[in-house]
Tab-separated table of C-alpha atoms in Angstrom:
chain	number	residue	atom	x	y	z
A	1	ASP	CA	-10.088	11.549	-2.591
A	2	SER	CA	-8.562	9.326	0.405
A	3	GLY	CA	-8.032	12.512	3.099
A	4	VAL	CA	-4.188	12.130	3.152
A	5	THR	CA	-2.129	15.256	1.880
A	6	GLN	CA	1.167	14.876	0.605
A	7	THR	CA	3.584	17.754	-0.607
A	8	PRO	CA	5.047	17.625	-2.902
A	9	LYS	CA	4.200	15.811	-5.653
A	10	HIS	CA	6.903	15.914	-7.879
A	11	LEU	CA	10.152	16.263	-6.312
A	12	ILE	CA	13.150	16.063	-8.943
A	13	THR	CA	16.670	17.327	-6.945
A	14	ALA	CA	20.364	15.321	-7.734
A	15	THR	CA	22.739	13.331	-6.344
A	16	GLY	CA	24.225	13.366	-2.203
A	17	GLN	CA	20.995	16.173	-1.840
A	18	ARG	CA	18.657	15.937	0.891
A	19	VAL	CA	15.066	16.380	0.471
A	20	THR	CA	12.169	16.305	3.100
A	21	LEU	CA	8.563	14.734	2.244
A	22	ARG	CA	5.865	16.185	3.715
A	23	CYS	CA	2.293	14.407	4.463
A	24	SER	CA	-0.565	15.206	6.491
A	25	PRO	CA	-3.101	12.320	8.065
A	26	ARG	CA	-6.386	11.935	7.464
A	27	SER	CA	-8.393	14.229	10.435
A	28	GLY	CA	-8.540	11.931	13.309
A	29	ASP	CA	-6.083	9.466	12.553
A	30	LEU	CA	-3.613	7.924	14.633
A	31	SER	CA	-0.729	5.896	12.486
A	32	VAL	CA	0.982	7.301	8.921
A	33	TYR	CA	3.875	4.736	7.443
A	34	TRP	CA	6.260	5.500	4.891
A	35	TYR	CA	6.331	3.859	1.508
A	36	GLN	CA	8.576	3.165	-1.611
A	37	GLN	CA	7.370	1.807	-5.029
A	38	SER	CA	10.471	1.885	-7.297
A	39	LEU	CA	10.286	-0.664	-9.995
A	40	ASP	CA	13.279	-3.323	-8.759
A	41	GLN	CA	11.978	-3.295	-5.882
A	42	GLY	CA	8.161	-2.497	-5.815
A	43	LEU	CA	5.925	-1.255	-2.527
A	44	GLN	CA	7.726	-1.898	0.459
A	45	PHE	CA	7.390	-0.719	4.317
A	46	LEU	CA	9.800	2.228	5.282
A	47	ILE	CA	8.428	2.881	8.687
A	48	GLN	CA	5.306	3.082	11.078
A	49	TYR	CA	4.500	6.292	13.419
A	50	TYR	CA	1.896	6.034	15.689
A	51	ASN	CA	0.740	10.017	17.939
A	52	GLY	CA	4.488	10.652	18.162
A	53	GLU	CA	6.261	7.029	18.590
A	54	GLU	CA	8.273	5.846	16.058
A	55	ARG	CA	6.550	2.178	15.995
A	56	ALA	CA	7.117	-0.851	13.161
A	57	LYS	CA	10.309	-0.368	11.067
A	58	GLY	CA	11.164	-1.764	7.813
A	59	ASN	CA	14.197	-1.557	4.909
A	60	ILE	CA	14.434	1.910	5.528
A	61	LEU	CA	17.652	3.182	4.515
A	62	GLU	CA	20.188	5.062	7.772
A	63	ARG	CA	20.208	7.420	5.167
A	64	PHE	CA	16.624	8.865	5.135
A	65	SER	CA	14.658	9.425	9.024
A	66	ALA	CA	11.785	10.523	9.442
A	67	GLN	CA	9.335	12.236	12.487
A	68	GLN	CA	5.717	12.699	13.410
A	69	PHE	CA	5.014	15.252	15.032
A	70	PRO	CA	2.283	16.813	17.978
A	71	ASP	CA	-0.028	17.441	15.159
A	72	LEU	CA	0.204	14.493	13.914
A	73	HIS	CA	1.599	15.008	10.779
A	74	SER	CA	5.087	13.074	9.601
A	75	GLU	CA	8.170	14.557	7.535
A	76	LEU	CA	10.324	12.581	5.578
A	77	ASN	CA	13.804	12.875	5.317
A	78	LEU	CA	15.682	11.552	2.715
A	79	SER	CA	19.508	12.330	2.386
A	80	SER	CA	22.811	11.550	0.016
A	81	LEU	CA	20.617	11.170	-2.605
A	82	GLU	CA	21.361	8.247	-4.678
A	83	LEU	CA	19.453	7.105	-8.382
A	84	GLY	CA	18.205	4.176	-6.994
A	85	ASP	CA	16.573	6.910	-4.091
A	86	SER	CA	14.215	7.511	-7.143
A	87	ALA	CA	10.886	6.450	-6.393
A	88	LEU	CA	6.939	6.639	-5.231
A	89	TYR	CA	6.393	7.981	-2.271
A	90	PHE	CA	3.730	7.244	-0.761
A	91	CYS	CA	2.178	7.751	2.993
A	92	ALA	CA	-0.975	5.857	4.554
A	93	SER	CA	-2.643	6.655	7.279
A	94	SER	CA	-4.677	4.462	10.161
A	95	ALA	CA	-7.537	5.662	12.335
A	96	GLY	CA	-5.187	3.369	15.629
A	97	GLN	CA	-1.953	2.055	16.112
A	98	GLY	CA	-2.941	-1.145	14.320
A	99	GLY	CA	-6.034	-3.633	12.532
A	100	ASP	CA	-7.566	-0.711	11.060
A	101	THR	CA	-7.893	0.062	6.639
A	102	GLN	CA	-4.738	2.443	6.072
A	103	TYR	CA	-5.636	5.416	3.337
A	104	PHE	CA	-2.656	6.260	1.111
A	105	GLY	CA	-2.351	9.222	-0.339
A	106	PRO	CA	-1.749	10.334	-3.368
A	107	GLY	CA	2.564	10.364	-2.956
A	108	THR	CA	5.544	12.703	-3.617
A	109	ARG	CA	7.024	11.418	-6.725
A	110	LEU	CA	11.273	11.726	-6.332
A	111	THR	CA	13.882	12.092	-9.402
A	112	VAL	CA	17.281	11.829	-8.681
A	113	LEU	CA	19.046	13.029	-11.238
B	1	ALA	CA	8.227	-13.778	7.019
B	2	GLN	CA	4.555	-13.055	4.760
B	3	LYS	CA	4.909	-12.934	1.933
B	4	ILE	CA	2.179	-12.711	-1.564
B	5	THR	CA	1.988	-13.585	-4.690
B	6	GLN	CA	0.739	-12.359	-7.448
B	7	THR	CA	1.130	-14.069	-10.418
B	8	GLN	CA	-1.249	-12.798	-13.407
B	9	PRO	CA	1.678	-9.961	-14.724
B	10	GLY	CA	-0.995	-8.349	-17.006
B	11	MET	CA	-5.043	-9.258	-18.319
B	12	PHE	CA	-6.944	-8.507	-20.906
B	13	VAL	CA	-10.267	-8.301	-20.374
B	14	GLN	CA	-13.761	-7.479	-22.582
B	15	GLU	CA	-15.346	-4.788	-21.146
B	16	LYS	CA	-18.601	-5.743	-19.627
B	17	GLU	CA	-17.094	-9.676	-18.306
B	18	ALA	CA	-16.388	-10.878	-14.540
B	19	VAL	CA	-12.862	-10.803	-14.143
B	20	THR	CA	-10.701	-12.789	-11.398
B	21	LEU	CA	-7.612	-11.189	-10.006
B	22	ASP	CA	-5.032	-14.040	-8.711
B	23	CYS	CA	-3.271	-13.841	-5.176
B	24	THR	CA	-1.700	-16.231	-2.612
B	25	TYR	CA	-0.179	-15.497	0.499
B	26	ASP	CA	1.491	-17.093	3.217
B	27	THR	CA	1.890	-17.151	6.265
B	28	SER	CA	2.307	-18.768	10.128
B	29	ASP	CA	0.286	-16.186	11.668
B	30	GLN	CA	-3.728	-16.868	12.570
B	31	SER	CA	-5.066	-13.572	12.275
B	32	TYR	CA	-4.133	-11.326	9.291
B	33	GLY	CA	-5.682	-8.364	6.570
B	34	LEU	CA	-5.722	-8.983	3.168
B	35	PHE	CA	-7.298	-6.448	0.756
B	36	TRP	CA	-6.546	-5.042	-2.100
B	37	TYR	CA	-5.822	-2.095	-3.558
B	38	LYS	CA	-6.021	-0.591	-7.439
B	39	GLN	CA	-3.579	1.886	-8.908
B	40	PRO	CA	-4.487	4.276	-12.253
B	41	SER	CA	-2.199	5.251	-14.014
B	42	SER	CA	-1.961	8.681	-11.921
B	43	GLY	CA	-0.132	6.659	-9.401
B	44	GLU	CA	-2.423	6.766	-6.395
B	45	MET	CA	-3.457	4.367	-4.468
B	46	ILE	CA	-6.866	3.344	-3.734
B	47	PHE	CA	-8.162	1.222	-0.707
B	48	LEU	CA	-11.156	-1.337	-2.572
B	49	ILE	CA	-11.904	-4.387	-0.519
B	50	TYR	CA	-10.420	-5.938	2.961
B	51	GLN	CA	-10.860	-9.371	4.402
B	52	GLY	CA	-10.015	-10.432	7.995
B	53	SER	CA	-8.534	-13.662	8.458
B	54	TYR	CA	-11.588	-14.665	10.765
B	55	ASP	CA	-14.364	-13.257	8.860
B	56	GLU	CA	-16.617	-16.027	7.554
B	57	GLN	CA	-17.793	-14.274	5.186
B	58	ASN	CA	-16.094	-13.333	2.046
B	59	ALA	CA	-16.238	-9.658	1.424
B	60	THR	CA	-18.624	-7.890	-0.904
B	61	GLU	CA	-18.269	-4.149	-1.923
B	62	GLY	CA	-20.003	-2.758	-4.860
B	63	ARG	CA	-18.608	-4.911	-8.043
B	64	TYR	CA	-15.312	-6.071	-5.998
B	65	SER	CA	-16.197	-9.232	-4.574
B	66	LEU	CA	-13.360	-11.079	-2.366
B	67	ASN	CA	-12.623	-14.951	-2.576
B	68	PHE	CA	-11.439	-16.139	0.357
B	69	GLN	CA	-10.033	-19.456	0.482
B	70	LYS	CA	-8.364	-19.866	3.263
B	71	ALA	CA	-7.100	-23.323	3.432
B	72	ARG	CA	-5.808	-22.764	0.161
B	73	LYS	CA	-3.814	-19.254	1.452
B	74	SER	CA	-5.862	-17.887	-1.617
B	75	ALA	CA	-7.939	-14.038	-1.540
B	76	ASN	CA	-8.695	-13.352	-5.645
B	77	LEU	CA	-10.167	-10.174	-6.137
B	78	VAL	CA	-13.292	-10.786	-8.556
B	79	ILE	CA	-14.373	-7.768	-10.325
B	80	SER	CA	-17.789	-8.414	-12.284
B	81	ALA	CA	-19.145	-6.621	-14.951
B	82	SER	CA	-16.083	-3.986	-15.559
B	83	GLN	CA	-15.552	-0.705	-16.884
B	84	LEU	CA	-13.091	1.245	-18.890
B	85	GLY	CA	-12.234	2.825	-15.539
B	86	ASP	CA	-11.191	-0.736	-14.366
B	87	SER	CA	-7.687	-0.164	-16.802
B	88	ALA	CA	-5.405	-0.550	-13.257
B	89	MET	CA	-2.857	-1.920	-11.368
B	90	TYR	CA	-4.349	-3.618	-9.002
B	91	PHE	CA	-1.964	-4.868	-6.207
B	92	CYS	CA	-2.702	-7.650	-2.939
B	93	ALA	CA	-2.085	-7.232	0.899
B	94	MET	CA	-1.418	-8.826	3.897
B	95	ARG	CA	-1.191	-6.440	6.811
B	96	GLU	CA	1.022	-7.604	9.810
B	97	THR	CA	0.306	-6.711	13.672
B	98	TYR	CA	2.409	-7.426	16.494
B	99	PHE	CA	2.126	-5.124	19.713
B	100	GLY	CA	0.499	-2.402	18.068
B	101	ASN	CA	3.407	-2.019	14.874
B	102	GLU	CA	2.069	-3.219	11.622
B	103	LYS	CA	2.739	-3.103	8.524
B	104	LEU	CA	1.366	-4.109	4.762
B	105	THR	CA	2.951	-5.890	2.542
B	106	PHE	CA	2.414	-5.985	-1.400
B	107	GLY	CA	2.205	-8.510	-3.851
B	108	THR	CA	4.192	-7.595	-7.510
B	109	GLY	CA	0.697	-6.474	-9.077
B	110	THR	CA	-0.957	-7.274	-12.100
B	111	ARG	CA	-1.628	-4.992	-14.366
B	112	LEU	CA	-5.970	-4.628	-15.936
B	113	THR	CA	-6.595	-3.167	-19.277
B	114	ILE	CA	-10.491	-3.383	-19.800
B	115	ILE	CA	-10.957	-3.736	-23.974
B	116	PRO	CA	-14.313	-1.434	-25.652
């Protein structure tokens, strides 16, 4: 158990819908990262937050947004969902704003029908 | 841009044998970090081992060791005395950090199957 929690574990929804994925980092960690794992794209970095502020940004679609709240939990919002958004979404956390090991949560498996 | 290459899509190894999973990387940065993660069929990503670009010694964590050859830009994972529970996908990743911004770039992974 990495100490990172993600909810829900599974999510099934329809095209065009909007969903919110939630992540709680390990106790004391200030950075949260979101990654997408799909069959065709592999594991891809989406976005990093540090202590509530957006930091690094990867291949995150405009339909996707994220935020980190004062209690350091983070949410990833996916809107206007398409079939291709079906994937495993991971949250990871690390202690500082760079240079520390990232520990991953169990992931949220999103299926768009 | 950083790139990670894992050339072995799948490997089959007899239980109790040692196994080496290959990873090569490409970066122009002087400071970087290399990681290995394990992903069992249940889906979670488990951190195994880390090697910093300035570390002079190869990293070891129990049965895992990282064979770091900086000049060749390779960071192979060695698992000694393999066990059935080692069957999983293994991902090599490189950390890129700049001004507090950080991301991991992952390879395509190697699926390791341990044969009893």
